[in-house]
Short mmCIF file of C-alpha atoms in Angstrom, two decimals:
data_model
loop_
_atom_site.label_atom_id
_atom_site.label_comp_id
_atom_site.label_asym_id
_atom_site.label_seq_id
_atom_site.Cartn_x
_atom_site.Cartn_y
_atom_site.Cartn_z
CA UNK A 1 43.97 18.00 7.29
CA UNK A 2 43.37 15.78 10.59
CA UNK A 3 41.18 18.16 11.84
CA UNK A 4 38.55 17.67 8.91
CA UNK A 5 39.17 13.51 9.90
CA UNK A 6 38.43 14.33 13.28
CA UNK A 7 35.06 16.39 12.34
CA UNK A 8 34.07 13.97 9.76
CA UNK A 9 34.45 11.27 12.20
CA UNK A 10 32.68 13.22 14.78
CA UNK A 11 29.70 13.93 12.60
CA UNK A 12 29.45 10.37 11.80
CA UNK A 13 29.23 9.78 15.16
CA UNK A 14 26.84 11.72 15.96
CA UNK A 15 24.55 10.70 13.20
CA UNK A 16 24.58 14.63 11.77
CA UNK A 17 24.18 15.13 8.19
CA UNK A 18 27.77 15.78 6.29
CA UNK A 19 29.13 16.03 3.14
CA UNK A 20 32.87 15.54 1.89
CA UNK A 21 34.76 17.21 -0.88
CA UNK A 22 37.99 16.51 -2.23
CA UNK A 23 39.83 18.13 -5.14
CA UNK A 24 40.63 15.33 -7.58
CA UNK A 25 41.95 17.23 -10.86
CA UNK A 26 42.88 20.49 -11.92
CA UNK A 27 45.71 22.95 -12.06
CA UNK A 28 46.38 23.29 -8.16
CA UNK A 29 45.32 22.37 -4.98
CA UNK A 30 44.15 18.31 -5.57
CA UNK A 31 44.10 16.83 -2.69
CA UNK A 32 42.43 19.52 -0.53
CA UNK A 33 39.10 19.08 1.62
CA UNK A 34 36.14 20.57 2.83
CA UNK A 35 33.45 19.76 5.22
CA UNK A 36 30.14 20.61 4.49
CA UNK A 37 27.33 20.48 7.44
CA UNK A 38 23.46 20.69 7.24
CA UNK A 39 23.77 24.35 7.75
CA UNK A 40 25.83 24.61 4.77
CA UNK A 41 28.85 25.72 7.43
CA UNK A 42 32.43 24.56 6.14
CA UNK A 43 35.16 23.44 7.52
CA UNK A 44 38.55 23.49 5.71
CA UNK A 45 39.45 24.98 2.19
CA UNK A 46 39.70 24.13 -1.48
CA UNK A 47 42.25 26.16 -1.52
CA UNK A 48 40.01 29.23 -3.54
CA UNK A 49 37.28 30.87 -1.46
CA UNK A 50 35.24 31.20 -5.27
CA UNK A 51 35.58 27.29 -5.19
CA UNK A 52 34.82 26.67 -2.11
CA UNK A 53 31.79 28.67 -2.77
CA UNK A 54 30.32 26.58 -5.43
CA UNK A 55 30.88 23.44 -3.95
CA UNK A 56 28.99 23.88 -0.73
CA UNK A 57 25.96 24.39 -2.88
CA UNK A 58 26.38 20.95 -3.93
CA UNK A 59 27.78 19.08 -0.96
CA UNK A 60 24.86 20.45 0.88
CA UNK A 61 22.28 18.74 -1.81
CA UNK A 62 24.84 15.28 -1.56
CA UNK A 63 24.41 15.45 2.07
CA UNK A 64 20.52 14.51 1.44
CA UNK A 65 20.92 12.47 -1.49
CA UNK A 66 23.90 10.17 0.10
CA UNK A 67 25.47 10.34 -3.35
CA UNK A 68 29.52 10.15 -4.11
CA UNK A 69 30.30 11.68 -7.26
CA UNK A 70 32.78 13.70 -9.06
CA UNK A 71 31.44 17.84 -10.10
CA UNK A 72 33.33 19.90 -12.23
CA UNK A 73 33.60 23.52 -12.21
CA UNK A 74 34.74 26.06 -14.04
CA UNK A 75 36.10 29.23 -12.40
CA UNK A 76 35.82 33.01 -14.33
CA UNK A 77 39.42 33.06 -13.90
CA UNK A 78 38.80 29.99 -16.76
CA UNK A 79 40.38 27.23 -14.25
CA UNK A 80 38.69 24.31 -14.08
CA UNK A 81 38.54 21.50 -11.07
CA UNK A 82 37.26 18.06 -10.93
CA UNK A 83 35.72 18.07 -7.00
CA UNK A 84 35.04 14.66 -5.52
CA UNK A 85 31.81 15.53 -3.44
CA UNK A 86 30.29 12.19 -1.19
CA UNK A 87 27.61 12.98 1.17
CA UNK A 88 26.80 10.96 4.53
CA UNK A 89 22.78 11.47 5.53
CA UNK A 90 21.80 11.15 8.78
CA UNK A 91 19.19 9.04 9.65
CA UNK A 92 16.11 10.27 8.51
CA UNK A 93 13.48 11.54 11.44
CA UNK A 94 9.87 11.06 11.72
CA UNK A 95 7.92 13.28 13.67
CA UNK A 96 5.01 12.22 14.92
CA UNK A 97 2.59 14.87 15.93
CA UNK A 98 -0.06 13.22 18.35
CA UNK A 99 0.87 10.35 20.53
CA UNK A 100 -2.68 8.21 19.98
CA UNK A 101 -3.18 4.64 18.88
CA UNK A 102 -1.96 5.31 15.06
CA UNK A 103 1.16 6.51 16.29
CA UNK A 104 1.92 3.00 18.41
CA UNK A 105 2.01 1.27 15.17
CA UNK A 106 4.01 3.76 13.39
CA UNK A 107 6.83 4.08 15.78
CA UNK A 108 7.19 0.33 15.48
CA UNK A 109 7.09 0.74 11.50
CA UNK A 110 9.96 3.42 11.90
CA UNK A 111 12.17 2.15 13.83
CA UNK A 112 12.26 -0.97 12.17
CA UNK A 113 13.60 0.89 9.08
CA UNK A 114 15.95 2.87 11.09
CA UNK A 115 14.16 6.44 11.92
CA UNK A 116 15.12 8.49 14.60
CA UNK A 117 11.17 8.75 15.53
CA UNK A 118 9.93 11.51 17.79
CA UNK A 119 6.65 12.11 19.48
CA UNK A 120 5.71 15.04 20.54
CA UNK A 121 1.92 15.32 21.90
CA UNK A 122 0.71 18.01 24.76
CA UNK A 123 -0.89 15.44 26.36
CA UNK A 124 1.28 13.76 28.82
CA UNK A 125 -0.91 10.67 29.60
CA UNK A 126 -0.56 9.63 25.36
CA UNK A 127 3.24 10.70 25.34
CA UNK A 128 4.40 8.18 27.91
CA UNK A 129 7.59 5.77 27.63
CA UNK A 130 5.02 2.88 28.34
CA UNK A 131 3.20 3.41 25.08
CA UNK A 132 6.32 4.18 23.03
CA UNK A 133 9.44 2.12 24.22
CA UNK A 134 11.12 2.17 21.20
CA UNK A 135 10.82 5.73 20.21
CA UNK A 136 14.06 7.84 20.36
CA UNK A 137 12.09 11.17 22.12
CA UNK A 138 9.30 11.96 23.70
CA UNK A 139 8.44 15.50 24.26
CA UNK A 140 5.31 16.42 26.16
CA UNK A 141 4.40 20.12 24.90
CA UNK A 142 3.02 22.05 22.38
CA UNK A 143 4.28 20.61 18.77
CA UNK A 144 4.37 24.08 16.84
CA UNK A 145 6.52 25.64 19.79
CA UNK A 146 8.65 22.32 19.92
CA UNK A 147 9.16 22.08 16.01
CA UNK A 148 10.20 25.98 15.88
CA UNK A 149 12.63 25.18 18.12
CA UNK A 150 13.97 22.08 15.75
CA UNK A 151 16.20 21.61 12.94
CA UNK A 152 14.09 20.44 9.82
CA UNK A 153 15.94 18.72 6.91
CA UNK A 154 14.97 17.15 3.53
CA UNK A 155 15.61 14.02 5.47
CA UNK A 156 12.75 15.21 8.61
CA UNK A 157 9.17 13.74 7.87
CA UNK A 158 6.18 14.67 9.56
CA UNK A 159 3.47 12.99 10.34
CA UNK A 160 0.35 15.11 12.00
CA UNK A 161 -2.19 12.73 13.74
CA UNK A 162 -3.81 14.71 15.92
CA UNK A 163 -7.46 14.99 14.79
CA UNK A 164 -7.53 18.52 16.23
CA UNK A 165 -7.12 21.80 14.33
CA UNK A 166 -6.21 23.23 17.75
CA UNK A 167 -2.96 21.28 17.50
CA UNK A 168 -2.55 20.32 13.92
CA UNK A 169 -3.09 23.69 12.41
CA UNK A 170 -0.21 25.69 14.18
CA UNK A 171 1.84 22.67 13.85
CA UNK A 172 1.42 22.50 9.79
CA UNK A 173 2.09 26.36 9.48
CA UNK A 174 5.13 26.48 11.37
CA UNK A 175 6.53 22.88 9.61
CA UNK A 176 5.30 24.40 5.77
CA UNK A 177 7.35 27.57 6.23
CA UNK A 178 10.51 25.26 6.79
CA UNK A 179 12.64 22.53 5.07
CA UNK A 180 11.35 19.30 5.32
CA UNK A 181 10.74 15.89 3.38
CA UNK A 182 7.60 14.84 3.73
CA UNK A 183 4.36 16.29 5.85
CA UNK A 184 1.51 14.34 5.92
CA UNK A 185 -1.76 15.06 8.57
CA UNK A 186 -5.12 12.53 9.14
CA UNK A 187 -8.63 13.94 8.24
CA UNK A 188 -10.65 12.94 5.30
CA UNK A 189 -11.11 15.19 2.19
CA UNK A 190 -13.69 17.37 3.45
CA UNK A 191 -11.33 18.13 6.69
CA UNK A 192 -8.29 18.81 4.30
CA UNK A 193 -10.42 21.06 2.18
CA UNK A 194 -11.39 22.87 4.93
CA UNK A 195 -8.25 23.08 6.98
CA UNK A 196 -6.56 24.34 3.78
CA UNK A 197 -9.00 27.57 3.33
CA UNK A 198 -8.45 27.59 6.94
CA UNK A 199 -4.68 28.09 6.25
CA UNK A 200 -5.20 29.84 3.31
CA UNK A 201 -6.52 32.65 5.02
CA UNK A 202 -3.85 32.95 7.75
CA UNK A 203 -1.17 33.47 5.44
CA UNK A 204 0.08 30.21 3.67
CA UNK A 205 0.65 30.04 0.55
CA UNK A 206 -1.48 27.44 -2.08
CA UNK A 207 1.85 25.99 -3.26
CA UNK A 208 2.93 25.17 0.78
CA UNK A 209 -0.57 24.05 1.64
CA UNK A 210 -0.47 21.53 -1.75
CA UNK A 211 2.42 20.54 -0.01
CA UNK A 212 0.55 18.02 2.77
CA UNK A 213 -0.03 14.67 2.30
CA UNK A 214 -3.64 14.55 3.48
CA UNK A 215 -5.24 11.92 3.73
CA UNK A 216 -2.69 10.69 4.65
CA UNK A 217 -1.00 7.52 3.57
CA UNK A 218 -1.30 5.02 0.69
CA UNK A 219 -4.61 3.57 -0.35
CA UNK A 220 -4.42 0.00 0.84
CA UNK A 221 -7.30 -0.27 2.52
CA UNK A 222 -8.01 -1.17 6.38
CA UNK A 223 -9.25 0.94 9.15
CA UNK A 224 -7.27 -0.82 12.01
CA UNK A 225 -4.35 1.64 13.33
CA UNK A 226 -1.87 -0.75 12.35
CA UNK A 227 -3.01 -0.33 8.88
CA UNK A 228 -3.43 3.05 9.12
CA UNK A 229 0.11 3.05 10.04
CA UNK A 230 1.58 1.27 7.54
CA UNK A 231 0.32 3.04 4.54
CA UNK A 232 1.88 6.59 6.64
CA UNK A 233 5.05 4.71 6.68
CA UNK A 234 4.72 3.22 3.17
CA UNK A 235 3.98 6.61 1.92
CA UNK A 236 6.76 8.34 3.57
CA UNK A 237 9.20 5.86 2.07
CA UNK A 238 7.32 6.19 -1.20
CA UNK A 239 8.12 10.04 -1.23
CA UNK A 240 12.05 9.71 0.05
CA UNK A 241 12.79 7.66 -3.10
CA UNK A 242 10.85 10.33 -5.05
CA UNK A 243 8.51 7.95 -6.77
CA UNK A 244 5.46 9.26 -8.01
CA UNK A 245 1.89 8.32 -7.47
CA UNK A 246 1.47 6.08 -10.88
CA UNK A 247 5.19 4.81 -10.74
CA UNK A 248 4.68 3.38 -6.78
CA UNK A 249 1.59 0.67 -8.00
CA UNK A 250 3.33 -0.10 -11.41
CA UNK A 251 4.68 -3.49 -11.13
CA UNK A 252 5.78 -3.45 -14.68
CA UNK A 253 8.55 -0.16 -14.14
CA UNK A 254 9.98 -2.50 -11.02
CA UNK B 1 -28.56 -25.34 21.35
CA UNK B 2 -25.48 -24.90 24.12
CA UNK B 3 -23.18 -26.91 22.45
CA UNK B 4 -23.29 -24.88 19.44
CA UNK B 5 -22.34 -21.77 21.55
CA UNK B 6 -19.37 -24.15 23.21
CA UNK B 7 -18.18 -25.06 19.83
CA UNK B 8 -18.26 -21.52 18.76
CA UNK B 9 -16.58 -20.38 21.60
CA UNK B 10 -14.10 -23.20 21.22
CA UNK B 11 -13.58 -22.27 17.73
CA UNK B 12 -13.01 -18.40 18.80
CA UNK B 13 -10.63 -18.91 21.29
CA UNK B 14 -8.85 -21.44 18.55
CA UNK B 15 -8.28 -18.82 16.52
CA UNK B 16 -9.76 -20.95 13.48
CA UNK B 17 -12.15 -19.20 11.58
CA UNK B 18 -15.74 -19.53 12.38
CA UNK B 19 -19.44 -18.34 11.14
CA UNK B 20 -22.47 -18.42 12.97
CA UNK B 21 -26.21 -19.00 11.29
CA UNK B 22 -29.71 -18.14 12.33
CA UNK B 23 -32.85 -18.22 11.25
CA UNK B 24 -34.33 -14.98 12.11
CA UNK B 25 -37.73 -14.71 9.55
CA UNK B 26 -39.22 -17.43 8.32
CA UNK B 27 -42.56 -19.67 8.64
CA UNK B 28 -40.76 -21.91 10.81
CA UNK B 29 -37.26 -22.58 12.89
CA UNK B 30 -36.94 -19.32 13.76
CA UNK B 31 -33.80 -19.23 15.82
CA UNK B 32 -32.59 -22.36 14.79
CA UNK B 33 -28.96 -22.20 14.27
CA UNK B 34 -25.86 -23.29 12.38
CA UNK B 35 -22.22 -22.83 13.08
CA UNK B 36 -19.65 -23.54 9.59
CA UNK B 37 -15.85 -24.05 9.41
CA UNK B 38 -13.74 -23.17 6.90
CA UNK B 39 -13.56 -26.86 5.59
CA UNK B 40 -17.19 -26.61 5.21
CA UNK B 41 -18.17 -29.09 8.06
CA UNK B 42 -21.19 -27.79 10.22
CA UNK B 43 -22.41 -28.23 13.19
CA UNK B 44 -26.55 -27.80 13.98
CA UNK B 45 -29.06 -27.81 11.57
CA UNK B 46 -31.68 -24.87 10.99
CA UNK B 47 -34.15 -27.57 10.42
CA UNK B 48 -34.15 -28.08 6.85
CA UNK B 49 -31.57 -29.96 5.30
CA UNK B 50 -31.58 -27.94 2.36
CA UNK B 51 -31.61 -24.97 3.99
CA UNK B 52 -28.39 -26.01 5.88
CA UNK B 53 -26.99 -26.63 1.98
CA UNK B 54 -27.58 -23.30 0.88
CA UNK B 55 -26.83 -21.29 4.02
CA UNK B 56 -23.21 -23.18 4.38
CA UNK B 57 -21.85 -21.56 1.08
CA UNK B 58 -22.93 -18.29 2.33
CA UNK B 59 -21.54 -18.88 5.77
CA UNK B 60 -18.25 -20.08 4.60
CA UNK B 61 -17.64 -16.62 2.74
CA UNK B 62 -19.02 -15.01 5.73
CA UNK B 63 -15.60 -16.32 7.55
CA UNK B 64 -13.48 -14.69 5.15
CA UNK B 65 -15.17 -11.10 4.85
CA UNK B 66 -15.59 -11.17 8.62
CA UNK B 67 -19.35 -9.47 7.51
CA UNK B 68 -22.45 -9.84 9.54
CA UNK B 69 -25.86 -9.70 7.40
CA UNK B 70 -29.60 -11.22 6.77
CA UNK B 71 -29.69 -13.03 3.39
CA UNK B 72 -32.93 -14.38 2.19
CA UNK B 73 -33.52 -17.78 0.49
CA UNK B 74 -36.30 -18.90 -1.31
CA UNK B 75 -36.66 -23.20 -1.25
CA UNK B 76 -38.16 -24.89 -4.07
CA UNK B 77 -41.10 -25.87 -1.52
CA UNK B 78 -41.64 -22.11 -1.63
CA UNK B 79 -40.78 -21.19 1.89
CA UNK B 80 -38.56 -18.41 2.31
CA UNK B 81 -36.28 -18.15 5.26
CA UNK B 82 -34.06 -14.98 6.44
CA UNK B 83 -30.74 -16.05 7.75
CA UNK B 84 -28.38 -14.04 10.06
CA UNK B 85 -24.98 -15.12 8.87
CA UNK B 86 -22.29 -13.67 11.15
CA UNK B 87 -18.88 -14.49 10.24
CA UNK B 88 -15.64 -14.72 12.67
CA UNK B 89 -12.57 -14.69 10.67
CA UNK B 90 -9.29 -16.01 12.22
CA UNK B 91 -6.05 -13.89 12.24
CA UNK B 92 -4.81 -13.33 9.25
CA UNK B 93 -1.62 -15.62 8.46
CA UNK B 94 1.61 -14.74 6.94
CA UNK B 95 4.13 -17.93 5.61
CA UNK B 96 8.02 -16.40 4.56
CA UNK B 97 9.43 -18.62 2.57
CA UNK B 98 12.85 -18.19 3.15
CA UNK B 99 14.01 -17.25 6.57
CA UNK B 100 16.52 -14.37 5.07
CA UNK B 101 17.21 -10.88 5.91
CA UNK B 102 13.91 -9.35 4.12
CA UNK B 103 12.45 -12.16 6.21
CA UNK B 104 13.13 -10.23 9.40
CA UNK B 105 11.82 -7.02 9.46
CA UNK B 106 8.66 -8.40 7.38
CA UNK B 107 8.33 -10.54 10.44
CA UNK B 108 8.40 -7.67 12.49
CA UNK B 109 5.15 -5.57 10.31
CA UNK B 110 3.46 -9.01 10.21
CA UNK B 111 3.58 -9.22 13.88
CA UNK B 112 2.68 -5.87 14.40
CA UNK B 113 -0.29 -5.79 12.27
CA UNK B 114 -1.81 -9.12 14.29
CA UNK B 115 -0.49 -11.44 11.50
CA UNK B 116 0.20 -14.88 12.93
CA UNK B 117 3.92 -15.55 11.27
CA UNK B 118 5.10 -18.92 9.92
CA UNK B 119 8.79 -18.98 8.72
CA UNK B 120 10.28 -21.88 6.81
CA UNK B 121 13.32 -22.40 5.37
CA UNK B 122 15.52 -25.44 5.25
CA UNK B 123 18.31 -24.30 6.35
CA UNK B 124 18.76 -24.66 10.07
CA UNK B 125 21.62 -21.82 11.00
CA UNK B 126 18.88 -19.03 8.53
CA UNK B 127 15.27 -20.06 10.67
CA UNK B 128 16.89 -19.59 14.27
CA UNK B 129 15.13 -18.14 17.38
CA UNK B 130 17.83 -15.33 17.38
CA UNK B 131 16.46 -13.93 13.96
CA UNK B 132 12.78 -13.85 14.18
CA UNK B 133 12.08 -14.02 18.28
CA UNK B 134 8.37 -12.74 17.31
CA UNK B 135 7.51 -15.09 14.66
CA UNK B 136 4.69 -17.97 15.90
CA UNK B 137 6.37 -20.88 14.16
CA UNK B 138 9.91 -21.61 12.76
CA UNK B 139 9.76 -24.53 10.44
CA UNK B 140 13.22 -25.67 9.28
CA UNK B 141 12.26 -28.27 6.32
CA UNK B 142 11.53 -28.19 2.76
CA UNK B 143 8.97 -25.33 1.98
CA UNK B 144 6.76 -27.74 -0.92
CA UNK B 145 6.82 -30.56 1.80
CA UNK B 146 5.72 -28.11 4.47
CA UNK B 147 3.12 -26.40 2.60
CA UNK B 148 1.77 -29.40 1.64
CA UNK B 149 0.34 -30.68 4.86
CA UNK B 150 -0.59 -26.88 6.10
CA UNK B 151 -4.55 -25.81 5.83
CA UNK B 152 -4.22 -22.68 3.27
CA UNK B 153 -7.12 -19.95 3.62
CA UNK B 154 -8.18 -17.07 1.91
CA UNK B 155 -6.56 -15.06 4.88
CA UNK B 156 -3.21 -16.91 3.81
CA UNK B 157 -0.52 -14.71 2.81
CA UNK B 158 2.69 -16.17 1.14
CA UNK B 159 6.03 -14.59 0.53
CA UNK B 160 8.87 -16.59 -1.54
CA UNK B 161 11.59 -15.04 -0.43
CA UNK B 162 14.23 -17.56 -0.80
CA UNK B 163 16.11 -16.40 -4.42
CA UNK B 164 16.89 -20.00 -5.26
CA UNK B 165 14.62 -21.92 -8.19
CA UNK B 166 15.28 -25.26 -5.78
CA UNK B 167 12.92 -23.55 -3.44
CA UNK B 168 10.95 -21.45 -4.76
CA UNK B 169 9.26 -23.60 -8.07
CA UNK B 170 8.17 -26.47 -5.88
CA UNK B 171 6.75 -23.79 -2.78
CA UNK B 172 5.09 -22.07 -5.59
CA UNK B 173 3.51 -24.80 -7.38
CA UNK B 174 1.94 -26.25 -4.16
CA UNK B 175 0.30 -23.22 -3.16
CA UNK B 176 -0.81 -22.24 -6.85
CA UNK B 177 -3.06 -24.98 -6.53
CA UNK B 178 -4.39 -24.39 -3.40
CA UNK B 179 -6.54 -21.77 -1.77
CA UNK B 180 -4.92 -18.89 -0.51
CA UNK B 181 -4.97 -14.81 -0.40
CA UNK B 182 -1.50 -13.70 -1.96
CA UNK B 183 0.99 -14.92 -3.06
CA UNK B 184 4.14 -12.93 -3.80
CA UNK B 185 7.90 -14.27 -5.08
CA UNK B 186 11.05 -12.27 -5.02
CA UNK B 187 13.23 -11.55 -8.27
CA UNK B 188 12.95 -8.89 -11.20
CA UNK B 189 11.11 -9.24 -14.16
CA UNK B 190 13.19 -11.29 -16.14
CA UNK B 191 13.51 -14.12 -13.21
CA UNK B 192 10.17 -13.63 -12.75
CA UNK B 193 9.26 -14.44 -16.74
CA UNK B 194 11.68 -17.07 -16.91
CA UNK B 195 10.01 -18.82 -13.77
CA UNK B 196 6.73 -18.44 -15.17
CA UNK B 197 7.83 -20.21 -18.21
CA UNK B 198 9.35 -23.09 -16.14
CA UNK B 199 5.83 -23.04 -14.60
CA UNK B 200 4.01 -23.63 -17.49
CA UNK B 201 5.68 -26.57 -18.76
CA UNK B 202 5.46 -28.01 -15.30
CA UNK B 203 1.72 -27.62 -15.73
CA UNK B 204 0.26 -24.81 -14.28
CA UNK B 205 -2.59 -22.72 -15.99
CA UNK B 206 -1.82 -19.39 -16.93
CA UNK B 207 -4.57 -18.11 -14.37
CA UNK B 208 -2.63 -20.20 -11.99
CA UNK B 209 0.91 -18.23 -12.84
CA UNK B 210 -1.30 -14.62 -12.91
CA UNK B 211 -1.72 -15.31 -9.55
CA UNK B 212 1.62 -14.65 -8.14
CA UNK B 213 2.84 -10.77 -7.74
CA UNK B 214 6.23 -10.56 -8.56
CA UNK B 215 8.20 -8.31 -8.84
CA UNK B 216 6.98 -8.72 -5.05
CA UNK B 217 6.04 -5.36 -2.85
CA UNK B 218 4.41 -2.17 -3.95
CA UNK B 219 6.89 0.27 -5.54
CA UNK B 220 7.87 2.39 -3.60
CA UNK B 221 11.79 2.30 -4.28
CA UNK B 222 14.68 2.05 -2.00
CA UNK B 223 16.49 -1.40 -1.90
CA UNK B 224 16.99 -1.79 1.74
CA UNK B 225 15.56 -5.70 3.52
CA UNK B 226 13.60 -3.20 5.84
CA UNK B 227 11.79 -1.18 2.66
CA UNK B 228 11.67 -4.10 0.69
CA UNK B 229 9.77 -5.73 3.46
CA UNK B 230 7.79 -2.51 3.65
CA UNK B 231 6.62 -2.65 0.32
CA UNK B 232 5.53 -6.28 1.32
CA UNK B 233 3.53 -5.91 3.84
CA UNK B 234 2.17 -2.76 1.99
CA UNK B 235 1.03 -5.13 -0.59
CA UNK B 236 -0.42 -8.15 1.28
CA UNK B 237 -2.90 -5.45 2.99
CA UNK B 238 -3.70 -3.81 -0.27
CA UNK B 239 -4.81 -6.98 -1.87
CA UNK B 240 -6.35 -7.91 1.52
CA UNK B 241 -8.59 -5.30 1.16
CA UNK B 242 -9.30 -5.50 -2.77
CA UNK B 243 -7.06 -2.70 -3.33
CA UNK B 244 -7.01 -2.23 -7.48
CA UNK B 245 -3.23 -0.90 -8.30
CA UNK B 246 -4.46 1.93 -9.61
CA UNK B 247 -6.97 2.68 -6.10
CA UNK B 248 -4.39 2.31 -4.13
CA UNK B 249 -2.68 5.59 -5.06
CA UNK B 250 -5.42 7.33 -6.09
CA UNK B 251 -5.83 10.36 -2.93
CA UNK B 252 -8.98 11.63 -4.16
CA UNK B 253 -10.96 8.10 -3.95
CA UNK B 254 -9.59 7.75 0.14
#
């Protein structure tokens, strides 16, 4: 039982996703634990490998959702358990793919609200600790190659600024085939339209293509970077708390 | 002629908000020119005192749209002039009302958008150095009092932030009257109707009361200081830029 302190604590610690379930009713077995990690891994036992079963399915989803609440299941073998299930997120992540003057702003705008914000760009004079103090990484390569080699969550967003289908195009179809929160990439309509046939015809499908944000970012106006960068981050926030596009400018639902 | 180019530069480097005039078509005074503040004063003359009437209203819009753009008048002697109004708007400004901890991080987006950042709140240990080391001004005094004697401009943002009647009824009633961009006050609908009703039988207009967006931010959920402030700032640019609610999250008119 100490050991699933120890790697609670120890996830905590290191800021990884991790969910906690405890058995609080039933005929046996209240009282034990098990760990739940991003991967859906375990750690620990409910005391039945069925239950343990069913409730990594759900302390995987908790995880995301940070919520604490109490699941009940019913085993064929007609037991039922009440499972205490409370899941610690990590700190959601913002990639940012292209390290120009939108992305400046936008680290600023994401670390302020607590991100873990990396920036990947091939181009090492953008990607430079100068330009981007505050940002927790900086990786100078090629973003699809560096996000195939990343783990994605429902907590990850993505943010494509690149302005170049040489970059942005690999980058969206290796990020759409994943798990991920939000992905949003710059370009007017007419760009989106055509990057989307674009992706169309190398293998994505319409439903993961509907999937980017593009343009990107809230409505509100302004051309300035900073702007530009706070309706990306407004956006991103807008989609985390799952609000739809009529709820978010519906003062009278607040 | 070089002193208006002195004042203008004076005015630029100021900050204050400035707009240039010239005739550029016209029977006569071609080139003459005339520089307007935002109270209205002028300084030059484009040789017809009339002229200078009519061209001042123009040029004190000009400050606040920041546009640059011949308009034509026709005098009742028949002449007709083409002006060159240029306008030079001044940083946008951003007065929090109540130095607490939404206060902080909405100092931070202000700041990072080019806002200049006013912070009052009466009590000493909430409007400290320590807590807002990027804002331009910390006022600690009574927000009504304060307000009072400060030069309000269409570029003037205000955010009641303070959760206390005591505060917030007297801040909002001195602004109401004045001239100003935004003005946004924190609480839910309920506080929000029951202020607005206090309002009224203090003797504000209904237009007057319109004016204030509350609940205050767009919606875009999550109850953190750092989202709240989000939504905030979110706002303020929206309605900067004549953002109508429903534009704002309307993807297929970006």
């Amino acid at each position: 039982m100490n050991n699933i302190y120890e790697d609670l604590k120890d996830a905590l610690d290191k800021k990884q996703g991790v969910a906690l379930a405890t058995v609080v009713g039933g005929p046996a077995h209240v009282g034990t634990k098990l760990l739940v990690f991003p991967n859906k891994t375990a750690h620990g036992t409910l005391g039945l490998p069925e239950l343990d079963e069913y409730v990594r399915a759900d302390a995987a989803n908790a995880i995301w959702s940070g919520d604490a609440s109490i699941f009940s299941y019913s085993l064929p073998t007609a037991q039922s358990f009440d499972v205490f299930i409370e899941g610690f997120p990590p700190p959601p992540m913002l990639i940012i793919v292209g390290a120009g003057h939108i992305a400046i702003p936008l680290t600023i705008f994401a670390k302020t609200l607590n991100y873990r914000v990396v920036v990947i760009d091939a181009r090492a004079a953008f990607a430079t600790r100068e330009r981007f103090p505050s940002a927790d990484e900086l990786i100078v390569a090629w973003p699809d190659e560096t996000l195939e080699k990343m783990d994605l969550y429902p907590s990850t967003s993505v943010a494509v600024l690149t302005h170049d289908p040489k970059f942005d195009e690999p980058t969206l179809k290796v990020v759409l085939t994943r798990n991920f929160g939000y992905i949003g990439a710059i370009g007017n309509r007419k760009t989106g339209a055509d990057r989307a046939e674009r992706l169309l015809k190398q293998g994505l499908t319409e439903e993961q293509i509907k999937r980017i944000h593009g343009p990107i970012g809230l409505n509100i106006g302004g051309a300035e970077p900073e702007e530009m960068a706070l309706a990306i981050m407004a956006e991103i926030v807008a989609v985390r708390h799952h609000k739809n596009p009529t709820e978010i400018l519906d003062w009278t639902k607040k």
